[in-house]
PDB file of C-alpha atoms in Angstrom:
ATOM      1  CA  UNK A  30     -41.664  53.581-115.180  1.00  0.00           C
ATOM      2  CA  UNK A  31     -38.200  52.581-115.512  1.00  0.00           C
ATOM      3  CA  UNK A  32     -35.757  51.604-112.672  1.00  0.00           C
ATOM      4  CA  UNK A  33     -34.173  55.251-112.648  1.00  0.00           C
ATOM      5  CA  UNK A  34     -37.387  57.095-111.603  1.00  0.00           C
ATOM      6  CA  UNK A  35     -38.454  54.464-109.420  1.00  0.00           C
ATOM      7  CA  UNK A  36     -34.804  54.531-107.785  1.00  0.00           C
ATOM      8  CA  UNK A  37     -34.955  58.560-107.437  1.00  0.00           C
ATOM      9  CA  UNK A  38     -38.297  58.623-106.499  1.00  0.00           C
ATOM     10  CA  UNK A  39     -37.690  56.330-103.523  1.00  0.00           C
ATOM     11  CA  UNK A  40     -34.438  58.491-102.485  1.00  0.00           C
ATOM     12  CA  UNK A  41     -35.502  62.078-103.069  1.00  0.00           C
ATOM     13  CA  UNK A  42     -32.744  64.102-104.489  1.00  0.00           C
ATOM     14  CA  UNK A  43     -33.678  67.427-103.809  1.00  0.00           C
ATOM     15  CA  UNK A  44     -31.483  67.493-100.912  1.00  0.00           C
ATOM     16  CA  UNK A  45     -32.870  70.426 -99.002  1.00  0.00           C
ATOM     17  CA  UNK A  46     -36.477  68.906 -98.623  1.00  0.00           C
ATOM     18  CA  UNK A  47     -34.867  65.889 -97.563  1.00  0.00           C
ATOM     19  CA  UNK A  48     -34.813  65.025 -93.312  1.00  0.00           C
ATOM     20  CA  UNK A  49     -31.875  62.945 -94.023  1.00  0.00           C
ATOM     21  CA  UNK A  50     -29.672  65.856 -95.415  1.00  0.00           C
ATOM     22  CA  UNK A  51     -30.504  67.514 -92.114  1.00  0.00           C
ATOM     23  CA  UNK A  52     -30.078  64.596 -89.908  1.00  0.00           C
ATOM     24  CA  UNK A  53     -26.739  63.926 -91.644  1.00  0.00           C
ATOM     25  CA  UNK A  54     -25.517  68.211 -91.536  1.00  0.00           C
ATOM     26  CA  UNK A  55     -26.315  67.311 -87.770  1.00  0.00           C
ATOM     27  CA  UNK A  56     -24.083  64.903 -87.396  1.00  0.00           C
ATOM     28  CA  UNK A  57     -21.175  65.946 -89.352  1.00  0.00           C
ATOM     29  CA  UNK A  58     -20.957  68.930 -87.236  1.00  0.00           C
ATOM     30  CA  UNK A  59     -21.993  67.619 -83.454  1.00  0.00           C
ATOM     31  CA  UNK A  60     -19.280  64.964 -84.552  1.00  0.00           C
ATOM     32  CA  UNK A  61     -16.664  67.649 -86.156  1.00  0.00           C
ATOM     33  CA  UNK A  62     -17.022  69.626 -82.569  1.00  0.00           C
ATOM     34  CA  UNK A  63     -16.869  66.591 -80.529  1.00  0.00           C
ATOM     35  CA  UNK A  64     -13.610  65.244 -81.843  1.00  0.00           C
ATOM     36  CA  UNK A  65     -10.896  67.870 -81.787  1.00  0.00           C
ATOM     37  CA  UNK A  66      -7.890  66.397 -84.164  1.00  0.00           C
ATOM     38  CA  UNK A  67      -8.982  63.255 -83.528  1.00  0.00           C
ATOM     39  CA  UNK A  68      -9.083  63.254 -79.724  1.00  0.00           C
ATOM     40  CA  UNK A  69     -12.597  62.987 -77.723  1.00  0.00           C
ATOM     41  CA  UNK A  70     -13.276  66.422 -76.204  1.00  0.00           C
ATOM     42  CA  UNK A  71     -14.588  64.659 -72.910  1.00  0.00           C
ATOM     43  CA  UNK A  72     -10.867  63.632 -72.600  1.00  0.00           C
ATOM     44  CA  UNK A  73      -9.772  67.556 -72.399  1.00  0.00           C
ATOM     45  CA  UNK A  74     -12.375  68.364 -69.851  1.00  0.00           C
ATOM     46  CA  UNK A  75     -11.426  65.037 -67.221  1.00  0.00           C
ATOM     47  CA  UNK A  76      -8.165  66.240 -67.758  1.00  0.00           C
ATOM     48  CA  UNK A  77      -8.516  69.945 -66.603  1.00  0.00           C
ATOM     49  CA  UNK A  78     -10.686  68.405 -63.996  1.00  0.00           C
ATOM     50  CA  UNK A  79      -8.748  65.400 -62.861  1.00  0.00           C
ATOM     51  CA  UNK A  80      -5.103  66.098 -63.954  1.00  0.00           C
ATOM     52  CA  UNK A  81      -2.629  62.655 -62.822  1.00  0.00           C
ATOM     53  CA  UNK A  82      -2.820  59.625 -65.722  1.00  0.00           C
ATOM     54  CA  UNK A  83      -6.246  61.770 -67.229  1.00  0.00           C
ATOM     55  CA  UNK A  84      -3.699  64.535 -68.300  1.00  0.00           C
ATOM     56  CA  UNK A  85      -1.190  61.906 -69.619  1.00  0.00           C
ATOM     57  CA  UNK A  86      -3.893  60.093 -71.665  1.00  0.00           C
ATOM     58  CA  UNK A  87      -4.269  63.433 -73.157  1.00  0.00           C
ATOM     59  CA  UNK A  88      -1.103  64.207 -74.240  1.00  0.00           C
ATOM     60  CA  UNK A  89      -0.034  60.520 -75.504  1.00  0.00           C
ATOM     61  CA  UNK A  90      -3.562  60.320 -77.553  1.00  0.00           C
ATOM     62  CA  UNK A  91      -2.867  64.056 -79.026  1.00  0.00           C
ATOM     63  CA  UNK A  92       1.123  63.461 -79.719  1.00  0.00           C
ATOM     64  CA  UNK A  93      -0.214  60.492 -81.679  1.00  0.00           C
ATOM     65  CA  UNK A  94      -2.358  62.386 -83.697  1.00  0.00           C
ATOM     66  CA  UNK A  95      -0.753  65.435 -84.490  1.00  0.00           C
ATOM     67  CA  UNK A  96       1.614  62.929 -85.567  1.00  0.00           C
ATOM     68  CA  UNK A  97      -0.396  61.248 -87.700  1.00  0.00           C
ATOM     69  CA  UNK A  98      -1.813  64.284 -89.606  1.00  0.00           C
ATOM     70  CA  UNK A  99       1.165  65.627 -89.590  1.00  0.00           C
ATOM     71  CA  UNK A 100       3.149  62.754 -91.439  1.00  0.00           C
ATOM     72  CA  UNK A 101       0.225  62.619 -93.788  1.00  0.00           C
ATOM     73  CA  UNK A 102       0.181  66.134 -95.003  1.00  0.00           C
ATOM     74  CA  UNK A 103       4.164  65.801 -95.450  1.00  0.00           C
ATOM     75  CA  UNK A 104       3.845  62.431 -97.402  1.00  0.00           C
ATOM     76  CA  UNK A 105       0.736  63.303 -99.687  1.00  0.00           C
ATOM     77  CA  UNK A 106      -0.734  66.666 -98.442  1.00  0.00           C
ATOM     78  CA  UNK A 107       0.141  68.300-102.085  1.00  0.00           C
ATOM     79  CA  UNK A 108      -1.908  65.477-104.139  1.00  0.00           C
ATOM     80  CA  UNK A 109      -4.840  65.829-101.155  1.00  0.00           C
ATOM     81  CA  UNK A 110      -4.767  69.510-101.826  1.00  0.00           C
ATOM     82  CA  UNK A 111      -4.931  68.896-105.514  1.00  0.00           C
ATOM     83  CA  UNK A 112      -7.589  66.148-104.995  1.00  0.00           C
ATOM     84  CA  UNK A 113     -10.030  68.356-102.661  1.00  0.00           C
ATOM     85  CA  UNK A 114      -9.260  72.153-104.708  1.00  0.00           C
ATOM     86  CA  UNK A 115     -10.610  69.613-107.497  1.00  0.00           C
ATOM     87  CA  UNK A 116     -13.260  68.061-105.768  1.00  0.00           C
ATOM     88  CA  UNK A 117     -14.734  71.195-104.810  1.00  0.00           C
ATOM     89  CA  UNK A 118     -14.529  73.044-107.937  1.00  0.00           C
ATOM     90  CA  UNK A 119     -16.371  70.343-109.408  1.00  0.00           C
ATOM     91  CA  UNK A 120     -19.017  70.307-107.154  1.00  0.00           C
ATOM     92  CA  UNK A 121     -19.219  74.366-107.114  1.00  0.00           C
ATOM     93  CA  UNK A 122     -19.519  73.807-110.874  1.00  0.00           C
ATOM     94  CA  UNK A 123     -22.086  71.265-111.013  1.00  0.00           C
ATOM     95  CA  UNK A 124     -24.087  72.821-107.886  1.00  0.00           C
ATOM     96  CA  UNK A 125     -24.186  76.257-109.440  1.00  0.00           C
ATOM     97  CA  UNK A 126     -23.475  76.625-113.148  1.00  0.00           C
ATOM     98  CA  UNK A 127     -25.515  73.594-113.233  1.00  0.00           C
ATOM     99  CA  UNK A 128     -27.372  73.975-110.881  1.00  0.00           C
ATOM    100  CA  UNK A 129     -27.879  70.691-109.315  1.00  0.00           C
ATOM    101  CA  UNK A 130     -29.413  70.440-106.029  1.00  0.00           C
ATOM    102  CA  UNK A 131     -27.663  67.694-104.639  1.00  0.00           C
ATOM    103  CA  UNK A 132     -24.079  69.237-105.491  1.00  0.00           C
ATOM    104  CA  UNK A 133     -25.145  72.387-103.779  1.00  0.00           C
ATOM    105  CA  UNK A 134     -26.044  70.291-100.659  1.00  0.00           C
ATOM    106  CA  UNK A 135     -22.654  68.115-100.931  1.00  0.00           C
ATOM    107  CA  UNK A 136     -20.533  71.358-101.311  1.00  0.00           C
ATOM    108  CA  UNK A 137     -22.337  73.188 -98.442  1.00  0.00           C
ATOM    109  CA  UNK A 138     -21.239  70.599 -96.535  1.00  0.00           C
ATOM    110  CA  UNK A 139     -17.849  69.769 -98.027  1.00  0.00           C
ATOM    111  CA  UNK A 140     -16.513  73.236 -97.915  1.00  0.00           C
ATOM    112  CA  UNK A 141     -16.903  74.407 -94.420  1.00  0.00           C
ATOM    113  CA  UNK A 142     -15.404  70.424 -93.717  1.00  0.00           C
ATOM    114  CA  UNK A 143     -12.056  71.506 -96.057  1.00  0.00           C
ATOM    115  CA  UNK A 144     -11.485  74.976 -93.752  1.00  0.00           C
ATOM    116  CA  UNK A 145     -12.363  72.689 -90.607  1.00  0.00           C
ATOM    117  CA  UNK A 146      -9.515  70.342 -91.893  1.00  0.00           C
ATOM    118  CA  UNK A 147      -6.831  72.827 -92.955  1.00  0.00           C
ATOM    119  CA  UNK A 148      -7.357  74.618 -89.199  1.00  0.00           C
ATOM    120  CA  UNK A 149      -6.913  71.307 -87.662  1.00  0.00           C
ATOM    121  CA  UNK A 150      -3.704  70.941 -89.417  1.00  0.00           C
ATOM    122  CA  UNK A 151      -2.662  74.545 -88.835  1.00  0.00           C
ATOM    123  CA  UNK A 152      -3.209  73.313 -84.939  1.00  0.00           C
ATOM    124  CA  UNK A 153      -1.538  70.124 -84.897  1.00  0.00           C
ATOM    125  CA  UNK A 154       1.587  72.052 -86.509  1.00  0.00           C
ATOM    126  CA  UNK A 155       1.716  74.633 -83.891  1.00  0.00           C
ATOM    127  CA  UNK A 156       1.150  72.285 -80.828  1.00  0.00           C
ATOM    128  CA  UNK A 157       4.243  70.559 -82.251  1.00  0.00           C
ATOM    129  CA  UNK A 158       6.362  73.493 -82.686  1.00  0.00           C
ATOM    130  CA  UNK A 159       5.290  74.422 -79.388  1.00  0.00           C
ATOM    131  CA  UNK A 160       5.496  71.036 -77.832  1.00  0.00           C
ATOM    132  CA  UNK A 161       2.183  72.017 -75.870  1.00  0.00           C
ATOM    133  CA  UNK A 162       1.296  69.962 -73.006  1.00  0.00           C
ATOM    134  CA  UNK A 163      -0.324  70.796 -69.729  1.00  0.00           C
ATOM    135  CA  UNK A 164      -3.064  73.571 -69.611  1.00  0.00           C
ATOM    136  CA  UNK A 165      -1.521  75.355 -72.999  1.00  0.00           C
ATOM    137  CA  UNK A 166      -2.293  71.958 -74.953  1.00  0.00           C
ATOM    138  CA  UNK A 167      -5.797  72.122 -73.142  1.00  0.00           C
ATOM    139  CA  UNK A 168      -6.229  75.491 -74.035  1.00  0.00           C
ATOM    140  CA  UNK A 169      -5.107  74.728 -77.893  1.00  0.00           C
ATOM    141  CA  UNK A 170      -7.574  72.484 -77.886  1.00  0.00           C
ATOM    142  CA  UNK A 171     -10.865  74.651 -76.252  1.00  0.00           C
ATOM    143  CA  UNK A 172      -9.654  76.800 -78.613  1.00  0.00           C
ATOM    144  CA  UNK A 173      -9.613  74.522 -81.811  1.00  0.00           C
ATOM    145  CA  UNK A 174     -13.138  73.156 -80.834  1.00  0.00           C
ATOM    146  CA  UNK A 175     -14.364  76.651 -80.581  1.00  0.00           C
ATOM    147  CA  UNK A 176     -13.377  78.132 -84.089  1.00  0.00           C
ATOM    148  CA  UNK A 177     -14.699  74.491 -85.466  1.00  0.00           C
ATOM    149  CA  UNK A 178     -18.072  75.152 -83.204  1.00  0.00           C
ATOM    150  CA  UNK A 179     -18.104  79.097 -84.874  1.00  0.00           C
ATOM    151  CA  UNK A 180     -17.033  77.473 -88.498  1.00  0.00           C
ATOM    152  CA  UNK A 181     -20.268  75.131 -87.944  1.00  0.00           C
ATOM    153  CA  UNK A 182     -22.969  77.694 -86.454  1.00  0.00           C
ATOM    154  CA  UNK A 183     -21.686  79.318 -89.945  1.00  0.00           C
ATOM    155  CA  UNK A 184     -22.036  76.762 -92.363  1.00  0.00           C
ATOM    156  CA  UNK A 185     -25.291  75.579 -90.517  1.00  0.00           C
ATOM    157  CA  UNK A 186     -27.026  79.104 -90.805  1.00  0.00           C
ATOM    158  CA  UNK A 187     -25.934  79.715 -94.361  1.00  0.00           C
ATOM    159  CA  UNK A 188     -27.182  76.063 -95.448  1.00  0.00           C
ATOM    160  CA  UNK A 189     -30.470  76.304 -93.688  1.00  0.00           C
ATOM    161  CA  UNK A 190     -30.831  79.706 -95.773  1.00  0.00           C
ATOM    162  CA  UNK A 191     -29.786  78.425 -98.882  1.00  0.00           C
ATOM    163  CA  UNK A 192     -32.395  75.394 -98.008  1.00  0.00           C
ATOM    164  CA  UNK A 193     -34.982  77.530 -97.433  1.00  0.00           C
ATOM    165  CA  UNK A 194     -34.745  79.756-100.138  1.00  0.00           C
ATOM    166  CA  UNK A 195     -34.155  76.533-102.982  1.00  0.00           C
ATOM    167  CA  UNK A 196     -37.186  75.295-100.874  1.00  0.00           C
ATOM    168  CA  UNK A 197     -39.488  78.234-101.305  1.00  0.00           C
ATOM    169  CA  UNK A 198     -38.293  78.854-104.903  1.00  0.00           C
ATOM    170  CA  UNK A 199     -38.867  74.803-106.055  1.00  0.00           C
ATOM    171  CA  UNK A 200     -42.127  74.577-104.376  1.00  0.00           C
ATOM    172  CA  UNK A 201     -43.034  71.394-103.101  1.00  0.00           C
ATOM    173  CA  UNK A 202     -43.197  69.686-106.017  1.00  0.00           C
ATOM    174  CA  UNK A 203     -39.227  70.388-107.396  1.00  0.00           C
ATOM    175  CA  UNK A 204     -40.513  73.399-109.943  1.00  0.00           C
TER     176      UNK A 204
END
């Protein structure tokens, strides 16, 4: 055996029978819902709850990174446009007119991770037109987290399908 199908039969690239794809879809998404443009959620809730330097912290930490998104899609948002549109083409080419296993996995979880990132900067654009503090930037932000959390359930449920069915149609073995 050469070094190639020792390497890929030590890391097993049929993605979908793979615990570590799962483990990793996991975490993209409990950490996508957990950080809400950049700011811990757990800083939202002590601030509804708490209000005084808590609410503050929220505001400063959230002007500072709307900011920052926002300076970055002005600067180079077009060529990061260009970039992902061609990133995920490429993968929806390889996973499906390919069909490569690991591209499908990548793109299932690349996609849903582009729309989570063009709603965050849809949000960070209107709490700055808005200049949203208080319990409107609180509410901006519940309602951020829950579109991400409904974007997620989503992209989980159609994944685990699509796993399932490459799964059942491979057999154990990979065909």
């Amino acid at each position: 055996m050469n070094w190639y199908q020792n390497l890929f039969e030590l890391i097993d690239m049929r993605s979908f029978s793979n615990l570590w794809f799962w483990i990793a879809l996991a975490v993209v998404w409990s950490t996508a819902s957990h950080w809400v443009l950049g700011v811990p959620f757990d800083m939202v809730i002590r601030a509804r709850k708490q209000g005084g330097q808590a609410e503050t912290d929220l505001e400063d930490m959230v002007r500072i990174n709307v900011n920052r998104l926002l300076y970055i899609a002005r600067v180079s948002g077009l060529w990061l446009l260009g970039f992902g549109c061609f990133f995920l083409t490429m993968l929806a080419l390889l996973a499906f007119y390919y069909d490569m296993e690991f591209a499908q996995a990548l793109l299932l979880l690349g996609f849903p991770m582009s729309i989570v990132g063009l709603l965050s900067l849809s949000t960070a654009r209107l709490i700055q037109d808005e200049g949203s503090t208080g319990e409107v930037l609180r509410r901006r932000m519940t309602r951020h987290r829950f579109f991400v959390q409904v974007i997620g359930m989503i992209s989980i449920f159609v994944t685990a399908m699509w796993g399932m069915y490459q799964n059942m149609s491979l057999g154990p073995l990979g065909g």
